[in-house]
mmCIF file of C-alpha atoms and ligand atoms in Angstrom:
data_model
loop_
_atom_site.group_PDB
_atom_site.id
_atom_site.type_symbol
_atom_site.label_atom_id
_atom_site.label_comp_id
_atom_site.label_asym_id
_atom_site.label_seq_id
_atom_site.Cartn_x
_atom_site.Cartn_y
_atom_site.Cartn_z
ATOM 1 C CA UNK P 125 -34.301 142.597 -48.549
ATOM 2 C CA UNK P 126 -31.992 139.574 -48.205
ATOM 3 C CA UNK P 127 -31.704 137.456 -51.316
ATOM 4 C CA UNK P 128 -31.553 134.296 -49.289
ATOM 5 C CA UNK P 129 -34.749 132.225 -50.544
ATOM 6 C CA UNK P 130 -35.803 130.770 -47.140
ATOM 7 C CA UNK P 131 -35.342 134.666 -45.594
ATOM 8 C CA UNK P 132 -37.316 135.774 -48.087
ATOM 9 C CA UNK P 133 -39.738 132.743 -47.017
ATOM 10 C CA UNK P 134 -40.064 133.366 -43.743
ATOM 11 C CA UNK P 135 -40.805 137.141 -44.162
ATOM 12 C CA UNK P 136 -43.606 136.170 -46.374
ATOM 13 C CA UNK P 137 -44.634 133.381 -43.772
ATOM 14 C CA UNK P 138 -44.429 136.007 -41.032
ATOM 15 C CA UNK P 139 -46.941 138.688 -42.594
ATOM 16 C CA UNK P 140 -49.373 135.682 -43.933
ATOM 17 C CA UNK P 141 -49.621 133.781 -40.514
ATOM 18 C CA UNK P 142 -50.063 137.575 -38.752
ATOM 19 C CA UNK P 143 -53.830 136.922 -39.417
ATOM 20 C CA UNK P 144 -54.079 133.434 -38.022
ATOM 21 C CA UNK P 145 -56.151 134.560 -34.163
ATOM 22 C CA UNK P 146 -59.653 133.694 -35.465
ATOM 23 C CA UNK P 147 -58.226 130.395 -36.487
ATOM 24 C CA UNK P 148 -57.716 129.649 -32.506
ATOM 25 C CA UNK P 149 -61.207 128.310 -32.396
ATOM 26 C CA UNK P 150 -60.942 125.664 -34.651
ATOM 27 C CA UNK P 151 -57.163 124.812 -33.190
ATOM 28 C CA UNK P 152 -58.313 125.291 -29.141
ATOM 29 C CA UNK P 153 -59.665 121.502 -29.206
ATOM 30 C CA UNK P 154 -56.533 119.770 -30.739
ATOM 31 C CA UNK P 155 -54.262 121.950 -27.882
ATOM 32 C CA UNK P 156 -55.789 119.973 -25.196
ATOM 33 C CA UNK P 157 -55.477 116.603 -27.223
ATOM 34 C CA UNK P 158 -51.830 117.349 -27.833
ATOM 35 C CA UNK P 159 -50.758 118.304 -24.167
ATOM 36 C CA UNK P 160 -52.708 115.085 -23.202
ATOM 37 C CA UNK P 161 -50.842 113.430 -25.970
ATOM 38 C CA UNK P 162 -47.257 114.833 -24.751
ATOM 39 C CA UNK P 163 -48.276 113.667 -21.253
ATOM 40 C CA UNK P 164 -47.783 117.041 -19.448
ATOM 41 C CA UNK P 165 -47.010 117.149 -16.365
ATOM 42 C CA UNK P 166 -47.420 119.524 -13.246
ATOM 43 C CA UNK P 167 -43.405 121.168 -12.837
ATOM 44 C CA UNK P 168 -42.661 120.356 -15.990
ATOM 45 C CA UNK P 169 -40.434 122.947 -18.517
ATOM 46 C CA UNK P 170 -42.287 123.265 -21.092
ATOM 47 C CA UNK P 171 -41.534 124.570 -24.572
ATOM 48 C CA UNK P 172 -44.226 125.195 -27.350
ATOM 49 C CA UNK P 173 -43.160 125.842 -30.960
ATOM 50 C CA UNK P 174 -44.959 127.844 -33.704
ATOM 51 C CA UNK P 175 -47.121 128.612 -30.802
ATOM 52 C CA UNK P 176 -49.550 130.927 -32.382
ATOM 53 C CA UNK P 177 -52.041 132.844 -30.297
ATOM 54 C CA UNK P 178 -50.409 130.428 -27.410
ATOM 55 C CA UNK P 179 -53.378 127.506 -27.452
ATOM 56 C CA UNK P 180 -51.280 124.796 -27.136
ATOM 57 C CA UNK P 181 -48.645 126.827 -24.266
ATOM 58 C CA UNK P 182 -51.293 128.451 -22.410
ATOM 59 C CA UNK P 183 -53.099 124.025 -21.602
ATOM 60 C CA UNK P 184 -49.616 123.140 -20.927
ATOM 61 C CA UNK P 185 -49.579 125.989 -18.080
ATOM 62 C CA UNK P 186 -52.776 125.611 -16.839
ATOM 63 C CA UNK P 187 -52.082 121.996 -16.441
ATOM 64 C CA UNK P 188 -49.018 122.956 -13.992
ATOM 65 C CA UNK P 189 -46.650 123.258 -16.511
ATOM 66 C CA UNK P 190 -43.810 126.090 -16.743
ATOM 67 C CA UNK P 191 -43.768 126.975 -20.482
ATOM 68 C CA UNK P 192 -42.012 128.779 -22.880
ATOM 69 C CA UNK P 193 -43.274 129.537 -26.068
ATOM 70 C CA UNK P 194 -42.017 131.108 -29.499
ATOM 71 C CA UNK P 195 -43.495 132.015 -32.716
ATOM 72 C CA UNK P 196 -42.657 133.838 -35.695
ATOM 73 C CA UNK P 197 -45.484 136.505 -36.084
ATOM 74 C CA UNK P 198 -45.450 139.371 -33.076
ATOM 75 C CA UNK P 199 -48.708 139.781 -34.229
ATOM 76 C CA UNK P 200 -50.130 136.202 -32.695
ATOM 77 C CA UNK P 201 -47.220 136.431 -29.878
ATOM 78 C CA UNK P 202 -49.501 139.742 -28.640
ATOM 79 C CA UNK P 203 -52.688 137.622 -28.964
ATOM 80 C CA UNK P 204 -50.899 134.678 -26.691
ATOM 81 C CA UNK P 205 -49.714 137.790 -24.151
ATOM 82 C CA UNK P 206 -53.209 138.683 -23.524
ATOM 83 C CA UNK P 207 -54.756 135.024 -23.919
ATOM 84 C CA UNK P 208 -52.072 134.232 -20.939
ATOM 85 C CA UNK P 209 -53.141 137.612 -18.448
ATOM 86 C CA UNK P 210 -56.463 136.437 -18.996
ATOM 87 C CA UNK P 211 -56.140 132.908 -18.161
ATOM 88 C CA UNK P 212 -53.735 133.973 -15.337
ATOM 89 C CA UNK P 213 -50.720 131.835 -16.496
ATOM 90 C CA UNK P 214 -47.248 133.206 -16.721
ATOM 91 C CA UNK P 215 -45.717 132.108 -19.889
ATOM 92 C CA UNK P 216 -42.009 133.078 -21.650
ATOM 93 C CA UNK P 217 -43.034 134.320 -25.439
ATOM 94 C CA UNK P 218 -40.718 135.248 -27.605
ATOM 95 C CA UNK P 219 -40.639 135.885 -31.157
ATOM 96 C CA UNK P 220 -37.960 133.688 -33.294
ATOM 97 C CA UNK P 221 -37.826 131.024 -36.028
ATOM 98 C CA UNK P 222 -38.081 127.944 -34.917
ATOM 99 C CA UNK P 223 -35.123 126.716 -37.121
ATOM 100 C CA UNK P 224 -32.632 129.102 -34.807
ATOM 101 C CA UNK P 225 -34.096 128.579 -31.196
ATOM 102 C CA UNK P 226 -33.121 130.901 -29.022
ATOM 103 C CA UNK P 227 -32.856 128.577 -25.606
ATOM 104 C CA UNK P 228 -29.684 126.533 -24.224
ATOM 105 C CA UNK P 229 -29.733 122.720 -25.157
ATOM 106 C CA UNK P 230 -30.882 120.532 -23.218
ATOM 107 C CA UNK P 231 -33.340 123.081 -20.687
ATOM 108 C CA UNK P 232 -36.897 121.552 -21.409
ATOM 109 C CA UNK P 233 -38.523 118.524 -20.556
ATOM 110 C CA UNK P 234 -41.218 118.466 -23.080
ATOM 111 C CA UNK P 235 -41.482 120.070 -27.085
ATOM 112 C CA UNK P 236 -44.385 120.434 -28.402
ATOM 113 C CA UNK P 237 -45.834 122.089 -31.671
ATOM 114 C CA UNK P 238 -49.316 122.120 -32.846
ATOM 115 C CA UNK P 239 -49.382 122.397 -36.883
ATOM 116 C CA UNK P 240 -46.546 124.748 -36.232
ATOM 117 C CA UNK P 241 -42.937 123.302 -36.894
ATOM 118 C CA UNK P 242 -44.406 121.689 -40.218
ATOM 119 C CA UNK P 243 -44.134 125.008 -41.886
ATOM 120 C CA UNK P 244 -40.465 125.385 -41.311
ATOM 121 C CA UNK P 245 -38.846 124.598 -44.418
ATOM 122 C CA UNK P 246 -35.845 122.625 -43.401
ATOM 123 C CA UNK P 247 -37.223 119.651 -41.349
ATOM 124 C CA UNK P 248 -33.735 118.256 -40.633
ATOM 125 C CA UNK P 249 -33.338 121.819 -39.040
ATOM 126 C CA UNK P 250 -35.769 122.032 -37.399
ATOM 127 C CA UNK P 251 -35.860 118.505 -35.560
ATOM 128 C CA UNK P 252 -32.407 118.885 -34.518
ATOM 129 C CA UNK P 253 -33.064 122.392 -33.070
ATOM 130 C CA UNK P 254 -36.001 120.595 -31.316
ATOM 131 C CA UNK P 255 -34.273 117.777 -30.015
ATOM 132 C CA UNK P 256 -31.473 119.810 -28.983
ATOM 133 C CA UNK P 257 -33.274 122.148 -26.919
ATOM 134 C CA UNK P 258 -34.986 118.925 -25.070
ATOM 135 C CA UNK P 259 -33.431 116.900 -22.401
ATOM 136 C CA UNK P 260 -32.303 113.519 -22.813
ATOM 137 C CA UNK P 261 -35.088 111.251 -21.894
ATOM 138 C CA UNK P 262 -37.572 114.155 -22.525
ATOM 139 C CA UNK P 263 -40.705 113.807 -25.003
ATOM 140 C CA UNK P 264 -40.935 115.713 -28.168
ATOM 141 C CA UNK P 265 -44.663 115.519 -29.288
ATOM 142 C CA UNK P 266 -46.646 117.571 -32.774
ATOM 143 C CA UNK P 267 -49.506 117.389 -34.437
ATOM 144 C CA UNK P 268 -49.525 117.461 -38.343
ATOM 145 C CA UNK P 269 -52.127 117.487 -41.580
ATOM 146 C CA UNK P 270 -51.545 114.210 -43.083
ATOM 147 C CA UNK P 271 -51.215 114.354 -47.252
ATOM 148 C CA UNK P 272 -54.254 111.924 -48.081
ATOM 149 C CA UNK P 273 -56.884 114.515 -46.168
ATOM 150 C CA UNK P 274 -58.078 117.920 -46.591
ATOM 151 C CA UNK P 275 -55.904 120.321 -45.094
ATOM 152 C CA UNK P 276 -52.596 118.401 -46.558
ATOM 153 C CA UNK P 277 -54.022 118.271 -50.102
ATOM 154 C CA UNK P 278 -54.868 122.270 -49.509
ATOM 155 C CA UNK P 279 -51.659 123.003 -48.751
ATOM 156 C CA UNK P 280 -50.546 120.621 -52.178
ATOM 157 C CA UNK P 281 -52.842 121.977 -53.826
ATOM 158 C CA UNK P 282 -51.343 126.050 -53.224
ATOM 159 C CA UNK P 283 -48.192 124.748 -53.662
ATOM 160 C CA UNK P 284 -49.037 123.872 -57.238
ATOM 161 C CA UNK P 285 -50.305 127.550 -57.796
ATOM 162 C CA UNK P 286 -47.471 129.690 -55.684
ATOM 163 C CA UNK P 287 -44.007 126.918 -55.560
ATOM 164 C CA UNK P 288 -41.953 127.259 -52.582
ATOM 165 C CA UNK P 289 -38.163 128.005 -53.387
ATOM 166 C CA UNK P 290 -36.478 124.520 -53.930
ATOM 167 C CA UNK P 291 -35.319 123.288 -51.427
ATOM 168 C CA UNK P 292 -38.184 123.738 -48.843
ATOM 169 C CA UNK P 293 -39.916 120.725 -48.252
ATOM 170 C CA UNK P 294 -43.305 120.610 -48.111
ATOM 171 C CA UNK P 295 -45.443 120.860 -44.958
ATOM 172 C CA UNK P 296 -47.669 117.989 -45.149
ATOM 173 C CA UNK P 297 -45.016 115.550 -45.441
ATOM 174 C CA UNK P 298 -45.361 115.388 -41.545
ATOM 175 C CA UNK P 299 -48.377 113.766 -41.560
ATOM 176 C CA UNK P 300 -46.842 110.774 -42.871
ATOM 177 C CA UNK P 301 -45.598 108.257 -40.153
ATOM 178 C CA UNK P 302 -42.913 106.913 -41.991
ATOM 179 C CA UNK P 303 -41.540 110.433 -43.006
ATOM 180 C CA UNK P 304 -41.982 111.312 -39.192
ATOM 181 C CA UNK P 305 -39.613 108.046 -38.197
ATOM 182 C CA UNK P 306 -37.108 108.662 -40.817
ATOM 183 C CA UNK P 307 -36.984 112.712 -39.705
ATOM 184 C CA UNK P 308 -36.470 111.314 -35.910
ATOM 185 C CA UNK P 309 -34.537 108.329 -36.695
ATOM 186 C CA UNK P 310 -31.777 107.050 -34.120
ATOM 187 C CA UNK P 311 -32.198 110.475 -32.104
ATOM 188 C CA UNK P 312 -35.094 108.717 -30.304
ATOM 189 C CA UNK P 313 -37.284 106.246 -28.690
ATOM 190 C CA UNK P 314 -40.911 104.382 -28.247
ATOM 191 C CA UNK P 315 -42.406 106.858 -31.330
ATOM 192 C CA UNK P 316 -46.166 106.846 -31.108
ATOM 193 C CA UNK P 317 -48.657 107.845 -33.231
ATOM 194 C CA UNK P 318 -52.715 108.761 -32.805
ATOM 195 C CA UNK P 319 -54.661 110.085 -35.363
ATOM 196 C CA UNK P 320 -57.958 112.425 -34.633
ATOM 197 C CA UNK P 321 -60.464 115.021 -36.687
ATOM 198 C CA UNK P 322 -60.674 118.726 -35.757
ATOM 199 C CA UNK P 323 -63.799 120.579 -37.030
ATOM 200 C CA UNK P 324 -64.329 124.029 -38.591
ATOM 201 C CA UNK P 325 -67.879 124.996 -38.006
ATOM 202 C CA UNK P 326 -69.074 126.888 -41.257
ATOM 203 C CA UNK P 327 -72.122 127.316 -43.160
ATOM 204 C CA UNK P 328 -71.237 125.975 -47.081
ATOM 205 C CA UNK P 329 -68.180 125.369 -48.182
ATOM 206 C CA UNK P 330 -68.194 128.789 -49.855
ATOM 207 C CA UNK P 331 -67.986 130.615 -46.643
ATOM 208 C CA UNK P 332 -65.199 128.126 -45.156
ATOM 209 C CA UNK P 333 -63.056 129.071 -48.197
ATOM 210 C CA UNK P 334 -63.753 132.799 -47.795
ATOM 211 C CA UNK P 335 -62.791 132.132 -44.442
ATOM 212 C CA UNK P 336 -59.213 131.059 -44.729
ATOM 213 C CA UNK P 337 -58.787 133.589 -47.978
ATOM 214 C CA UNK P 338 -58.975 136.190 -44.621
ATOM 215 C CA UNK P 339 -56.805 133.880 -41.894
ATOM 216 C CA UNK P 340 -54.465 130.886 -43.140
ATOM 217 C CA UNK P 341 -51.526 132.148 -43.551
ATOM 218 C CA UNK P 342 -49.935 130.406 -47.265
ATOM 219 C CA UNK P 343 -53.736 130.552 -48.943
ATOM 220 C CA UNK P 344 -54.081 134.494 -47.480
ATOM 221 C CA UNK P 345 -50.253 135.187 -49.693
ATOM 222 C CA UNK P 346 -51.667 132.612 -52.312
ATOM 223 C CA UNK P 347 -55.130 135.134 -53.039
ATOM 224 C CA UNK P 348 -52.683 138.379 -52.437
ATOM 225 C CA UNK P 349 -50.171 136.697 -55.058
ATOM 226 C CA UNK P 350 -52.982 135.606 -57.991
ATOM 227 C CA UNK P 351 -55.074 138.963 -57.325
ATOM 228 C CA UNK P 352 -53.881 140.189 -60.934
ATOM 229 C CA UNK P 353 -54.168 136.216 -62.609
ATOM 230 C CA UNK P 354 -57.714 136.263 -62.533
ATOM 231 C CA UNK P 355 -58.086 132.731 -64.161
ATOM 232 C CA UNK P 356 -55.222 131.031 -61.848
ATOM 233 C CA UNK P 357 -57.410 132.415 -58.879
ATOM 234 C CA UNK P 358 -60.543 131.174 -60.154
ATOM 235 C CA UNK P 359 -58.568 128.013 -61.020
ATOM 236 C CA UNK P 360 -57.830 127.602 -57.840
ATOM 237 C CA UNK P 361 -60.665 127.992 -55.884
ATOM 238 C CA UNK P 362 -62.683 126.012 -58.009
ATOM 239 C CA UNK P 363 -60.038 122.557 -57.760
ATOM 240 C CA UNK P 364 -60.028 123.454 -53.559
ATOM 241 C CA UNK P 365 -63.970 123.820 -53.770
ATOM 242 C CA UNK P 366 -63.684 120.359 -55.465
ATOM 243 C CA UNK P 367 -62.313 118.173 -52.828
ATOM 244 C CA UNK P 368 -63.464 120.487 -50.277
ATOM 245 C CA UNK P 369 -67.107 119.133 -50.681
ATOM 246 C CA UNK P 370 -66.091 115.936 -49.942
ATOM 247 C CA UNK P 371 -65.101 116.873 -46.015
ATOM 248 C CA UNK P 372 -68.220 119.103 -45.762
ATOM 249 C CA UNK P 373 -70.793 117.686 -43.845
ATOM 250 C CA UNK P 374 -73.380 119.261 -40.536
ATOM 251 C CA UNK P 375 -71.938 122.573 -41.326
ATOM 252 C CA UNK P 376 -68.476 121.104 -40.386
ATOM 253 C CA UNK P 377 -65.477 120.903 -42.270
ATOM 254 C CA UNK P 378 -63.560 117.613 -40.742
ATOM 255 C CA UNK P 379 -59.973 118.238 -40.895
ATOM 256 C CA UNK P 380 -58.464 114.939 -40.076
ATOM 257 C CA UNK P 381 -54.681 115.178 -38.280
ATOM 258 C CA UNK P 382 -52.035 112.834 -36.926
ATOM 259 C CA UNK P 383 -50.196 113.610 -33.414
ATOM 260 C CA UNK P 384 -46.192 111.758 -32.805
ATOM 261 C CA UNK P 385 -45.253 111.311 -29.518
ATOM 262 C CA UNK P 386 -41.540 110.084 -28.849
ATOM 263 C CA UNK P 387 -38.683 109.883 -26.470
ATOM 264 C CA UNK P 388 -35.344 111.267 -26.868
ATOM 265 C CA UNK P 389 -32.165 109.330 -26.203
HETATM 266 C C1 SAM F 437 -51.202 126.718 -38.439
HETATM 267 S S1 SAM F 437 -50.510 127.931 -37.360
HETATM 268 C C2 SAM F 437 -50.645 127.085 -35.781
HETATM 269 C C3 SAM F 437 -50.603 128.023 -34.600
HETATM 270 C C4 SAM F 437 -50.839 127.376 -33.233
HETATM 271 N N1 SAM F 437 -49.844 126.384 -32.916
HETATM 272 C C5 SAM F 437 -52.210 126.784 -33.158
HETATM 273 O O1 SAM F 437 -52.339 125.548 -33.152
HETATM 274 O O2 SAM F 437 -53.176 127.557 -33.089
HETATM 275 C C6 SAM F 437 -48.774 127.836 -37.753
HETATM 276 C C7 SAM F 437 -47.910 128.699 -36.861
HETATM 277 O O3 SAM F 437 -46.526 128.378 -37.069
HETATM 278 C C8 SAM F 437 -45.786 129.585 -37.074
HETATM 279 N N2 SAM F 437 -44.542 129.351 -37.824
HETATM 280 C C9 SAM F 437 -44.423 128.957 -39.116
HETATM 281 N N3 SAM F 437 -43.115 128.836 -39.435
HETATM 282 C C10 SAM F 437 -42.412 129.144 -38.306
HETATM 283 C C11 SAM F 437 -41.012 129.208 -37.995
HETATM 284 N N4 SAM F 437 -40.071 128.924 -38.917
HETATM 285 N N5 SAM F 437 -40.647 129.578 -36.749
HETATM 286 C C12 SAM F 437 -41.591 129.896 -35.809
HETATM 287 N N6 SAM F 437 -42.926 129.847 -36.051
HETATM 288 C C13 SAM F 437 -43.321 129.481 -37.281
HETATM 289 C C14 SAM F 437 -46.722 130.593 -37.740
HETATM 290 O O4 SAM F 437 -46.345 131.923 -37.477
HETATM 291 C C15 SAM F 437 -48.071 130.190 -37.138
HETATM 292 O O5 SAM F 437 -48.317 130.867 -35.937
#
């Protein structure tokens, strides 16, 4: 095992997000808003980052698109294989990290990532592997968990209980538009912002939590990591229970989320 902290990171990241596929449900609805967002075109080369089970790649194919994809788990990269037979869209998965792409500069027209490139923990990395993979005058475009609503506090809230090695920054900081300008600074143009709510359909909040115990990747290695601190797990569930109520409502958990659009120079 390496002894390089963000290795060691993204081998943990790798076996928590391996149980992400019933998450596709809740993330399905977002793809399409994103690929609308990005302004996909028919022709287009496409290239989808922290792709997942392949939502977001396999809209930007079926709306004419030729699309690449890449995530880290092989796990989810199997789900998108047989999510793109079915669909009967051709798309290039691979498995790599998205702050190493494996692709020559300048060869797509459009980046995307859906809740994906937020969990790398270099940001500076991984916007310049982003931008340099995209053509000049091509659109880079992500959606993010802002920091003020649920899913960013979660993700606060288990860094509290399990820190990540110094260093990494965390996730939800792209959900703040002024983060996301100073990230993209001079490298591009015309940044625009649009903010929606994705829902979770669930019967209490109880069940949503068990839910992502089983599925979300950092709270799956959080449970895993507290499983013989008793107290810290109870700890935790009952401060995420707290503010969880709050976005509970219908049998829906609203998960509120910001999409960037921009040009590069
Ligand atoms: C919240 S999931 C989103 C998956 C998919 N985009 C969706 O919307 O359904 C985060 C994804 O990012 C991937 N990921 C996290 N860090 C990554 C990295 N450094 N390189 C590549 N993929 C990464 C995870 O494996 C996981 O599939």
């Amino acid at each position: 095992m390496s002894d390089d902290p963000f290795v060691q990171l993204k081998s943990a990241q790798r076996e928590g997000w391996a149980l992400f596929a019933p998450l596709e449900a809740v993330t399905t609805m977002p793809a399409a808003r994103l690929i609308r967002h990005a302004r996909v075109r028919p022709g287009q080369r496409v290239l989808d980052v922290g792709c997942g089970t392949g939502v977001a790649a396999i809209t930007a194919a079926r709306a004419g698109a030729t699309v690449s994809a890449l995530d880290l788990s092989p796990v989810l990269i199997a789900h998108g294989r047989k999510h793109a037979e079915l669909a009967q869209v051709d798309i290039d998965f691979r498995e790599g990290d998205i702050e190493a792409l494996p692709y020559e500069d300048a060869a797509f027209d459009v980046v995307t990532s859906q809740f994906g490139h937020m969990f790398a923990p270099r940001p500076e990395v991984a916007v310049a592997q982003m931008l340099r993979v995209l053509k000049p005058g091509g659109t880079i475009a992500f959606s993010t968990w802002p920091p003020e609503h649920f899913v960013g506090q979660m993700f606060a809230l288990v860094g509290k209980h399990v820190p990540p090695p110094p260093g990494a920054a965390p996730p939800p900081q792209w959900g703040d538009p002024n983060v996301v300008r100073q990230r993209l600074g001079d490298a591009v143009t015309d940044i625009q912002f649009e903010r929606d709510v994705m829902v979770y359909p669930t019967l209490s909040p109880q069940h949503y939590r068990k839910g992502i115990e089983e599925t979300l990747g950092p709270v799956v290695k959080l449970v895993a990591a507290l499983q013989s601190e008793p107290q810290k797990l109870a700890a935790f569930r009952a401060e995420l229970d707290g503010f969880l109520a709050r976005y509970f409502e219908d049998n829906l958990v609203r998960q509120h989320y910001l999409m960037t659009r921009a040009t590069k120079r």
